[in-house]
Amino acid sequence: MNEFALIAQYFTRPPRDGGHLRLGVGDDCALLDIPAGETLAISTDMLVEGRHFFEGTDPEALGHKALAVNLSDLAAMGATPLGFSLALALPSADANWLGGFARGLFALADAHQLQLIGGDTTKGPLNICITIYGSLPPHAALRRDAARVGDDIWVSGTLGDARLGLEALQGKRLLDRTLLRPASARLHRPEPRIGLGLALRGIAHAAIDVSDGLMGDLAHILARSRVGAVIDADALPCGEALSAQDINLRREFALNGGDDYELCFTAAPAQAAAVQAAAQGSGVRVTRIGHVVDAHGLQVVDADGRPLAIAAHSFDHFN
Ligand code: ADP
Ligand code: MG
């Protein structure tokens, strides 16, 4: 199969009615309409074999995850998805792999009425790079620098199961089969919180998606907003598999697990009911985990308010 046959077979689909795409795959550029009065929101995320996923990972799960991590960034900005492009390096044109990958990718794209608008395809070590385009009214963006002293800090869904699943699959930790299933599902099939991000427009101040671990990601909000925070390690919503582990592991993986793709956001206490309503409307639970203070840095306390000595071990590719 040559490059163009591959693109035609796996990555070219008829344009969607009523979408934003004027011209899709097959020309020098894609042409995308931006809703009147809105601003483009753009984000890129790359998945590299051996770095972000094991060799031999199910291609359908990879297709899902490659797009999910990008959608998660739009969610954390409160943006509406418009389309995405796909840059793919493949060691070979393996029909099985491509079929599975395209299935996972387009199932999630369709769930968000999102079109693949173009990309690039080359031979090379397996590398999947997606750029996603969304839009939002310029003042509605949930920016990292918008947290205010006194805000509540919230997190969506649950934390820590993806890390637990990863360590179980790596053979570092023994997990019962009934727990391995939900934990590896969290690792391989994160659900981007697009609906919640949209519902939080005008309610939340700052937001970030939790990809590298809650502590490290929340620290980005704090640094950019020039504020501090206190969070309760024992108020953190642990995933199903992590809930069955001992308290030290629960705290560590909820705080520093990574790959959660939940939203961490801040909102004025007066908005607490509106936050709960936004969560209910988008079918995801939210938990209040702490508050923003006029200080420097992040303090973690236990259920009794006693400080815990837990450091952020945020994931860093070069450290
Ligand atoms: P160019 O020579 O301008 O780089 P290409 O030959 O790489 O164009 O790509 C031809 C068309 O196919 C372009 O419209 C491009 O956006 C699209 N395309 C290439 N690879 C992919 C892919 N993996 N997914 C979607 N569209 C792709
Ligand atoms: Mg090209």
CSV table of C-alpha atoms and ligand atoms in Angstrom, one decimal:
chain,number,residue,atom,x,y,z
A,1,MET,CA,0.0,0.0,0.0
A,2,ASN,CA,1.5,3.4,-0.9
A,3,GLU,CA,1.2,6.5,1.2
A,4,PHE,CA,-1.7,8.0,-0.6
A,5,ALA,CA,-3.7,4.8,-0.7
A,6,LEU,CA,-3.1,4.5,3.0
A,7,ILE,CA,-4.4,8.0,3.7
A,8,ALA,CA,-7.4,7.4,1.4
A,9,GLN,CA,-8.3,4.1,3.0
A,10,TYR,CA,-7.9,4.9,6.7
A,11,PHE,CA,-7.9,8.6,7.2
A,12,THR,CA,-10.3,10.1,4.6
A,13,ARG,CA,-14.0,10.3,5.4
A,14,PRO,CA,-16.9,12.1,3.9
A,15,PRO,CA,-17.4,15.6,5.3
A,16,ARG,CA,-19.8,15.8,8.2
A,17,ASP,CA,-23.0,17.9,7.6
A,18,GLY,CA,-23.2,21.1,9.5
A,19,GLY,CA,-19.5,20.8,10.6
A,20,HIS,CA,-17.0,23.6,10.5
A,21,LEU,CA,-14.9,22.0,7.8
A,22,ARG,CA,-14.9,23.6,4.4
A,23,LEU,CA,-12.1,21.5,2.8
A,24,GLY,CA,-10.6,18.4,4.4
A,25,VAL,CA,-8.0,15.8,3.7
A,26,GLY,CA,-6.6,15.9,0.2
A,27,ASP,CA,-5.5,19.4,-0.5
A,28,ASP,CA,-2.5,21.5,0.5
A,29,CYS,CA,-4.3,22.9,3.5
A,30,ALA,CA,-7.6,22.2,5.3
A,31,LEU,CA,-10.1,25.0,5.5
A,32,LEU,CA,-11.9,25.4,8.8
A,33,ASP,CA,-14.6,27.9,9.7
A,34,ILE,CA,-14.4,29.5,13.1
A,35,PRO,CA,-17.7,30.4,14.7
A,36,ALA,CA,-18.3,34.2,14.5
A,37,GLY,CA,-16.8,36.2,17.3
A,38,GLU,CA,-14.9,33.2,18.7
A,39,THR,CA,-11.1,32.6,19.1
A,40,LEU,CA,-9.2,29.5,18.1
A,41,ALA,CA,-7.9,27.2,20.8
A,42,ILE,CA,-5.1,25.0,19.6
A,43,SER,CA,-3.2,22.2,21.3
A,44,THR,CA,-0.7,19.5,20.3
A,45,ASP,CA,0.1,16.2,22.1
A,46,MET,CA,2.4,13.5,20.9
A,47,LEU,CA,2.5,9.8,21.9
A,48,VAL,CA,5.8,8.0,21.3
A,49,GLU,CA,6.2,4.2,21.4
A,50,GLY,CA,8.4,3.1,24.3
A,51,ARG,CA,7.9,6.5,26.0
A,52,HIS,CA,4.1,7.0,26.3
A,53,PHE,CA,3.0,3.4,25.6
A,54,PHE,CA,4.5,-0.1,25.4
A,55,GLU,CA,5.4,-1.7,22.1
A,56,GLY,CA,2.5,-3.9,21.1
A,57,THR,CA,-0.2,-1.8,22.8
A,58,ASP,CA,-3.7,-2.4,21.3
A,59,PRO,CA,-3.9,0.0,18.3
A,60,GLU,CA,-7.6,0.7,19.0
A,61,ALA,CA,-6.8,1.9,22.5
A,62,LEU,CA,-4.0,4.0,21.0
A,63,GLY,CA,-6.3,5.6,18.5
A,64,HIS,CA,-8.7,6.5,21.4
A,65,LYS,CA,-6.0,7.8,23.7
A,66,ALA,CA,-4.1,9.9,21.1
A,67,LEU,CA,-7.2,11.9,20.5
A,68,ALA,CA,-8.5,11.8,24.1
A,69,VAL,CA,-5.4,13.5,25.5
A,70,ASN,CA,-5.8,16.3,23.0
A,71,LEU,CA,-9.5,16.7,23.7
A,72,SER,CA,-8.6,16.8,27.4
A,73,ASP,CA,-6.6,20.0,26.7
A,74,LEU,CA,-9.6,21.6,25.0
A,75,ALA,CA,-11.8,20.6,27.9
A,76,ALA,CA,-9.3,22.2,30.4
A,77,MET,CA,-9.7,25.5,28.4
A,78,GLY,CA,-13.5,25.3,28.2
A,79,ALA,CA,-13.3,25.1,24.3
A,80,THR,CA,-15.6,23.5,21.8
A,81,PRO,CA,-13.8,21.0,19.6
A,82,LEU,CA,-13.8,21.9,15.8
A,83,GLY,CA,-11.4,19.4,14.2
A,84,PHE,CA,-8.0,17.8,14.5
A,85,SER,CA,-5.0,16.9,12.3
A,86,LEU,CA,-2.9,13.7,12.6
A,87,ALA,CA,0.9,13.4,12.0
A,88,LEU,CA,1.8,9.7,12.0
A,89,ALA,CA,5.2,8.0,11.7
A,90,LEU,CA,4.7,4.2,11.1
A,91,PRO,CA,7.4,1.5,10.9
A,92,SER,CA,5.2,-0.3,8.2
A,93,ALA,CA,1.7,-0.1,6.6
A,94,ASP,CA,0.2,-2.8,8.7
A,95,ALA,CA,-3.5,-3.2,7.8
A,96,ASN,CA,-4.4,-4.7,11.1
A,97,TRP,CA,-2.7,-1.9,13.1
A,98,LEU,CA,-4.1,0.8,10.9
A,99,GLY,CA,-7.7,-0.6,11.0
A,100,GLY,CA,-7.7,-0.8,14.8
A,101,PHE,CA,-6.1,2.6,15.2
A,102,ALA,CA,-8.6,4.2,12.9
A,103,ARG,CA,-11.5,2.5,14.7
A,104,GLY,CA,-10.5,3.8,18.1
A,105,LEU,CA,-9.7,7.2,16.8
A,106,PHE,CA,-12.9,7.8,14.9
A,107,ALA,CA,-15.2,6.3,17.6
A,108,LEU,CA,-14.0,9.0,19.9
A,109,ALA,CA,-14.1,11.7,17.1
A,110,ASP,CA,-17.7,10.8,16.3
A,111,ALA,CA,-18.7,10.9,19.9
A,112,HIS,CA,-17.6,14.5,19.9
A,113,GLN,CA,-18.8,15.4,16.3
A,114,LEU,CA,-15.2,16.1,15.5
A,115,GLN,CA,-13.5,15.7,12.1
A,116,LEU,CA,-10.0,14.8,11.0
A,117,ILE,CA,-9.1,17.7,8.8
A,118,GLY,CA,-5.6,16.6,7.5
A,119,GLY,CA,-2.2,15.5,8.6
A,120,ASP,CA,1.1,13.9,7.5
A,121,THR,CA,2.1,10.3,7.1
A,122,THR,CA,5.7,9.1,7.1
A,123,LYS,CA,7.7,5.9,7.7
A,124,GLY,CA,9.6,5.8,11.0
A,125,PRO,CA,9.5,4.7,14.6
A,126,LEU,CA,5.9,4.7,15.8
A,127,ASN,CA,4.9,8.2,16.7
A,128,ILE,CA,1.4,9.7,16.9
A,129,CYS,CA,1.0,13.4,17.0
A,130,ILE,CA,-2.3,15.1,17.0
A,131,THR,CA,-3.1,18.8,16.9
A,132,ILE,CA,-6.5,19.8,17.9
A,133,TYR,CA,-8.5,22.9,17.1
A,134,GLY,CA,-11.3,24.3,19.1
A,135,SER,CA,-13.0,27.6,19.7
A,136,LEU,CA,-14.4,29.7,22.4
A,137,PRO,CA,-15.5,33.3,23.2
A,138,PRO,CA,-12.2,35.0,24.1
A,139,HIS,CA,-13.2,35.9,27.6
A,140,ALA,CA,-14.6,32.4,28.4
A,141,ALA,CA,-11.2,30.6,28.4
A,142,LEU,CA,-10.4,28.7,31.7
A,143,ARG,CA,-6.8,30.0,31.9
A,144,ARG,CA,-4.2,28.7,34.3
A,145,ASP,CA,-3.5,32.3,35.5
A,146,ALA,CA,-7.0,33.0,36.7
A,147,ALA,CA,-7.2,31.4,40.2
A,148,ARG,CA,-8.1,33.8,43.0
A,149,VAL,CA,-7.4,33.7,46.7
A,150,GLY,CA,-10.4,32.2,48.5
A,151,ASP,CA,-11.4,30.0,45.5
A,152,ASP,CA,-12.4,26.4,46.2
A,153,ILE,CA,-10.3,23.8,44.3
A,154,TRP,CA,-12.2,21.0,42.6
A,155,VAL,CA,-11.3,17.8,40.7
A,156,SER,CA,-13.5,15.8,38.4
A,157,GLY,CA,-14.0,12.1,38.4
A,158,THR,CA,-11.4,9.9,40.2
A,159,LEU,CA,-7.6,9.9,40.4
A,160,GLY,CA,-4.9,7.3,40.5
A,161,ASP,CA,-6.2,4.2,38.8
A,162,ALA,CA,-4.3,4.9,35.6
A,163,ARG,CA,-1.0,4.9,37.5
A,164,LEU,CA,-2.0,1.8,39.4
A,165,GLY,CA,-2.9,0.0,36.1
A,166,LEU,CA,0.4,1.1,34.6
A,167,GLU,CA,2.4,-0.4,37.5
A,168,ALA,CA,0.4,-3.6,37.4
A,169,LEU,CA,0.9,-4.0,33.7
A,170,GLN,CA,4.7,-3.3,34.2
A,171,GLY,CA,4.7,-6.1,36.8
A,172,LYS,CA,5.7,-3.7,39.6
A,173,ARG,CA,2.5,-4.3,41.6
A,174,LEU,CA,0.1,-7.2,42.0
A,175,LEU,CA,-3.5,-6.4,41.3
A,176,ASP,CA,-6.5,-8.7,41.5
A,177,ARG,CA,-8.1,-9.3,38.0
A,178,THR,CA,-11.3,-7.6,39.0
A,179,LEU,CA,-9.3,-4.4,39.8
A,180,LEU,CA,-6.8,-4.7,36.9
A,181,ARG,CA,-9.7,-4.3,34.5
A,182,PRO,CA,-11.0,-0.9,35.7
A,183,ALA,CA,-7.4,0.3,36.3
A,184,SER,CA,-6.1,-0.6,32.9
A,185,ALA,CA,-9.3,0.9,31.3
A,186,ARG,CA,-8.4,4.2,33.0
A,187,LEU,CA,-4.9,4.0,31.6
A,188,HIS,CA,-5.9,3.1,28.0
A,189,ARG,CA,-9.2,4.7,27.6
A,190,PRO,CA,-9.3,8.1,29.3
A,191,GLU,CA,-12.6,10.0,28.9
A,192,PRO,CA,-11.9,13.7,28.1
A,193,ARG,CA,-14.2,16.0,30.2
A,194,ILE,CA,-15.3,18.2,27.3
A,195,GLY,CA,-18.9,18.6,28.5
A,196,LEU,CA,-17.7,19.6,32.0
A,197,GLY,CA,-15.2,22.1,30.6
A,198,LEU,CA,-18.0,23.8,28.6
A,199,ALA,CA,-20.4,23.8,31.5
A,200,LEU,CA,-17.8,25.5,33.7
A,201,ARG,CA,-17.5,28.5,31.4
A,202,GLY,CA,-18.5,31.6,33.4
A,203,ILE,CA,-18.4,29.5,36.7
A,204,ALA,CA,-14.8,28.3,37.1
A,205,HIS,CA,-11.8,30.7,37.2
A,206,ALA,CA,-8.7,28.6,36.4
A,207,ALA,CA,-8.5,25.0,35.1
A,208,ILE,CA,-6.0,22.4,34.0
A,209,ASP,CA,-6.2,18.8,32.9
A,210,VAL,CA,-4.4,16.3,35.2
A,211,SER,CA,-2.0,14.5,33.0
A,212,ASP,CA,1.3,14.5,34.9
A,213,GLY,CA,-0.1,14.2,38.4
A,214,LEU,CA,-2.5,16.4,40.5
A,215,MET,CA,0.2,18.1,42.6
A,216,GLY,CA,2.4,19.0,39.7
A,217,ASP,CA,-0.5,20.1,37.5
A,218,LEU,CA,-2.1,22.2,40.3
A,219,ALA,CA,1.3,23.8,40.9
A,220,HIS,CA,1.1,25.2,37.4
A,221,ILE,CA,-2.1,27.0,38.2
A,222,LEU,CA,-0.7,28.3,41.4
A,223,ALA,CA,2.6,29.5,39.8
A,224,ARG,CA,0.8,31.2,36.9
A,225,SER,CA,-1.8,32.8,39.2
A,226,ARG,CA,0.8,33.8,41.9
A,227,VAL,CA,-1.2,32.1,44.7
A,228,GLY,CA,-0.8,29.1,47.0
A,229,ALA,CA,-3.2,26.3,48.0
A,230,VAL,CA,-4.0,23.9,50.7
A,231,ILE,CA,-5.5,20.5,49.7
A,232,ASP,CA,-6.8,17.6,51.7
A,233,ALA,CA,-5.1,14.3,50.6
A,234,ASP,CA,-7.9,12.3,52.2
A,235,ALA,CA,-10.6,14.2,50.4
A,236,LEU,CA,-9.2,13.1,47.0
A,237,PRO,CA,-11.5,10.9,45.0
A,238,CYS,CA,-9.6,7.7,44.4
A,239,GLY,CA,-10.4,5.3,41.5
A,240,GLU,CA,-12.1,2.0,42.0
A,241,ALA,CA,-8.9,0.0,42.1
A,242,LEU,CA,-6.9,2.5,44.1
A,243,SER,CA,-9.7,2.7,46.7
A,244,ALA,CA,-8.8,-0.9,47.6
A,245,GLN,CA,-5.2,-0.1,48.4
A,246,ASP,CA,-3.6,1.1,51.7
A,247,ILE,CA,-3.7,4.8,52.7
A,248,ASN,CA,-0.2,5.6,51.7
A,249,LEU,CA,-0.6,4.4,48.2
A,250,ARG,CA,-4.0,6.0,47.9
A,251,ARG,CA,-2.5,9.4,48.9
A,252,GLU,CA,0.6,9.0,46.7
A,253,PHE,CA,-1.2,7.9,43.5
A,254,ALA,CA,-4.1,10.3,43.9
A,255,LEU,CA,-1.6,13.2,44.4
A,256,ASN,CA,1.1,12.1,42.0
A,257,GLY,CA,-0.2,9.3,39.8
A,258,GLY,CA,-0.5,10.9,36.3
A,259,ASP,CA,-2.4,10.0,33.2
A,260,ASP,CA,-5.7,10.8,34.9
A,261,TYR,CA,-7.1,13.3,32.4
A,262,GLU,CA,-9.5,14.7,34.9
A,263,LEU,CA,-10.1,18.5,35.3
A,264,CYS,CA,-8.7,20.4,38.3
A,265,PHE,CA,-10.3,23.8,38.5
A,266,THR,CA,-10.9,26.7,40.9
A,267,ALA,CA,-14.1,28.6,41.5
A,268,ALA,CA,-15.4,31.1,44.1
A,269,PRO,CA,-17.1,29.4,47.0
A,270,ALA,CA,-20.4,31.2,46.1
A,271,GLN,CA,-20.3,29.1,42.8
A,272,ALA,CA,-20.3,25.7,44.6
A,273,ALA,CA,-23.9,24.9,43.7
A,274,ALA,CA,-23.3,26.0,40.1
A,275,VAL,CA,-20.2,23.8,40.0
A,276,GLN,CA,-22.3,20.8,41.2
A,277,ALA,CA,-25.0,21.6,38.7
A,278,ALA,CA,-22.5,21.8,35.8
A,279,ALA,CA,-21.0,18.4,36.9
A,280,GLN,CA,-24.4,16.8,37.1
A,281,GLY,CA,-25.4,18.2,33.7
A,282,SER,CA,-22.3,16.7,32.2
A,283,GLY,CA,-22.5,13.4,33.9
A,284,VAL,CA,-19.3,13.5,35.9
A,285,ARG,CA,-18.8,13.8,39.6
A,286,VAL,CA,-16.7,16.6,41.1
A,287,THR,CA,-15.1,16.8,44.5
A,288,ARG,CA,-13.9,19.8,46.5
A,289,ILE,CA,-10.4,19.1,47.5
A,290,GLY,CA,-9.1,22.3,49.0
A,291,HIS,CA,-8.8,26.1,48.6
A,292,VAL,CA,-6.6,28.8,47.2
A,293,VAL,CA,-4.6,30.9,49.7
A,294,ASP,CA,-2.6,34.0,49.7
A,295,ALA,CA,0.8,32.2,50.1
A,296,HIS,CA,3.4,30.5,48.0
A,297,GLY,CA,3.2,26.9,47.0
A,298,LEU,CA,1.0,23.9,47.7
A,299,GLN,CA,0.4,22.4,51.2
A,300,VAL,CA,-1.1,19.0,51.5
A,301,VAL,CA,-2.9,18.1,54.8
A,302,ASP,CA,-4.7,15.0,56.1
A,303,ALA,CA,-8.3,14.7,57.1
A,304,ASP,CA,-7.6,16.4,60.4
A,305,GLY,CA,-5.8,19.3,58.8
A,306,ARG,CA,-2.3,18.1,59.8
A,307,PRO,CA,0.4,18.9,57.2
A,308,LEU,CA,1.7,15.8,55.3
A,309,ALA,CA,5.3,15.7,53.9
A,310,ILE,CA,4.4,14.7,50.4
A,311,ALA,CA,6.4,16.1,47.5
A,312,ALA,CA,5.2,16.5,43.9
A,313,HIS,CA,6.9,13.8,41.7
A,314,SER,CA,5.4,15.2,38.5
A,315,PHE,CA,6.4,13.4,35.4
A,316,ASP,CA,9.2,15.1,33.5
A,317,HIS,CA,10.7,13.6,30.3
A,318,PHE,CA,14.1,15.1,30.9
A,319,ASN,CA,14.5,14.6,34.6
B,1,ADP,P1,1.9,17.5,1.4
B,1,ADP,O1,2.7,17.0,0.2
B,1,ADP,O2,1.4,18.9,1.2
B,1,ADP,O3,2.7,17.4,2.7
B,1,ADP,P2,0.7,15.1,1.8
B,1,ADP,O4,1.0,14.3,0.6
B,1,ADP,O5,1.6,14.8,3.0
B,1,ADP,O6,0.6,16.6,1.5
B,1,ADP,O7,-0.8,14.8,2.3
B,1,ADP,C1,-1.8,14.7,1.3
B,1,ADP,C2,-3.1,15.1,2.0
B,1,ADP,O8,-3.4,14.1,2.9
B,1,ADP,C3,-3.1,16.4,2.8
B,1,ADP,O9,-4.4,17.0,2.6
B,1,ADP,C4,-2.9,15.9,4.2
B,1,ADP,O10,-3.5,16.8,5.1
B,1,ADP,C5,-3.6,14.6,4.2
B,1,ADP,N1,-3.0,13.6,5.2
B,1,ADP,C6,-1.7,13.1,5.2
B,1,ADP,N2,-1.5,12.2,6.2
B,1,ADP,C7,-2.7,12.2,6.9
B,1,ADP,C8,-3.2,11.5,8.0
B,1,ADP,N3,-2.4,10.7,8.7
B,1,ADP,N4,-4.4,11.8,8.5
B,1,ADP,C9,-5.2,12.7,7.8
B,1,ADP,N5,-4.8,13.3,6.7
B,1,ADP,C10,-3.6,13.1,6.2
B,2,MG,MG,3.0,15.7,3.9
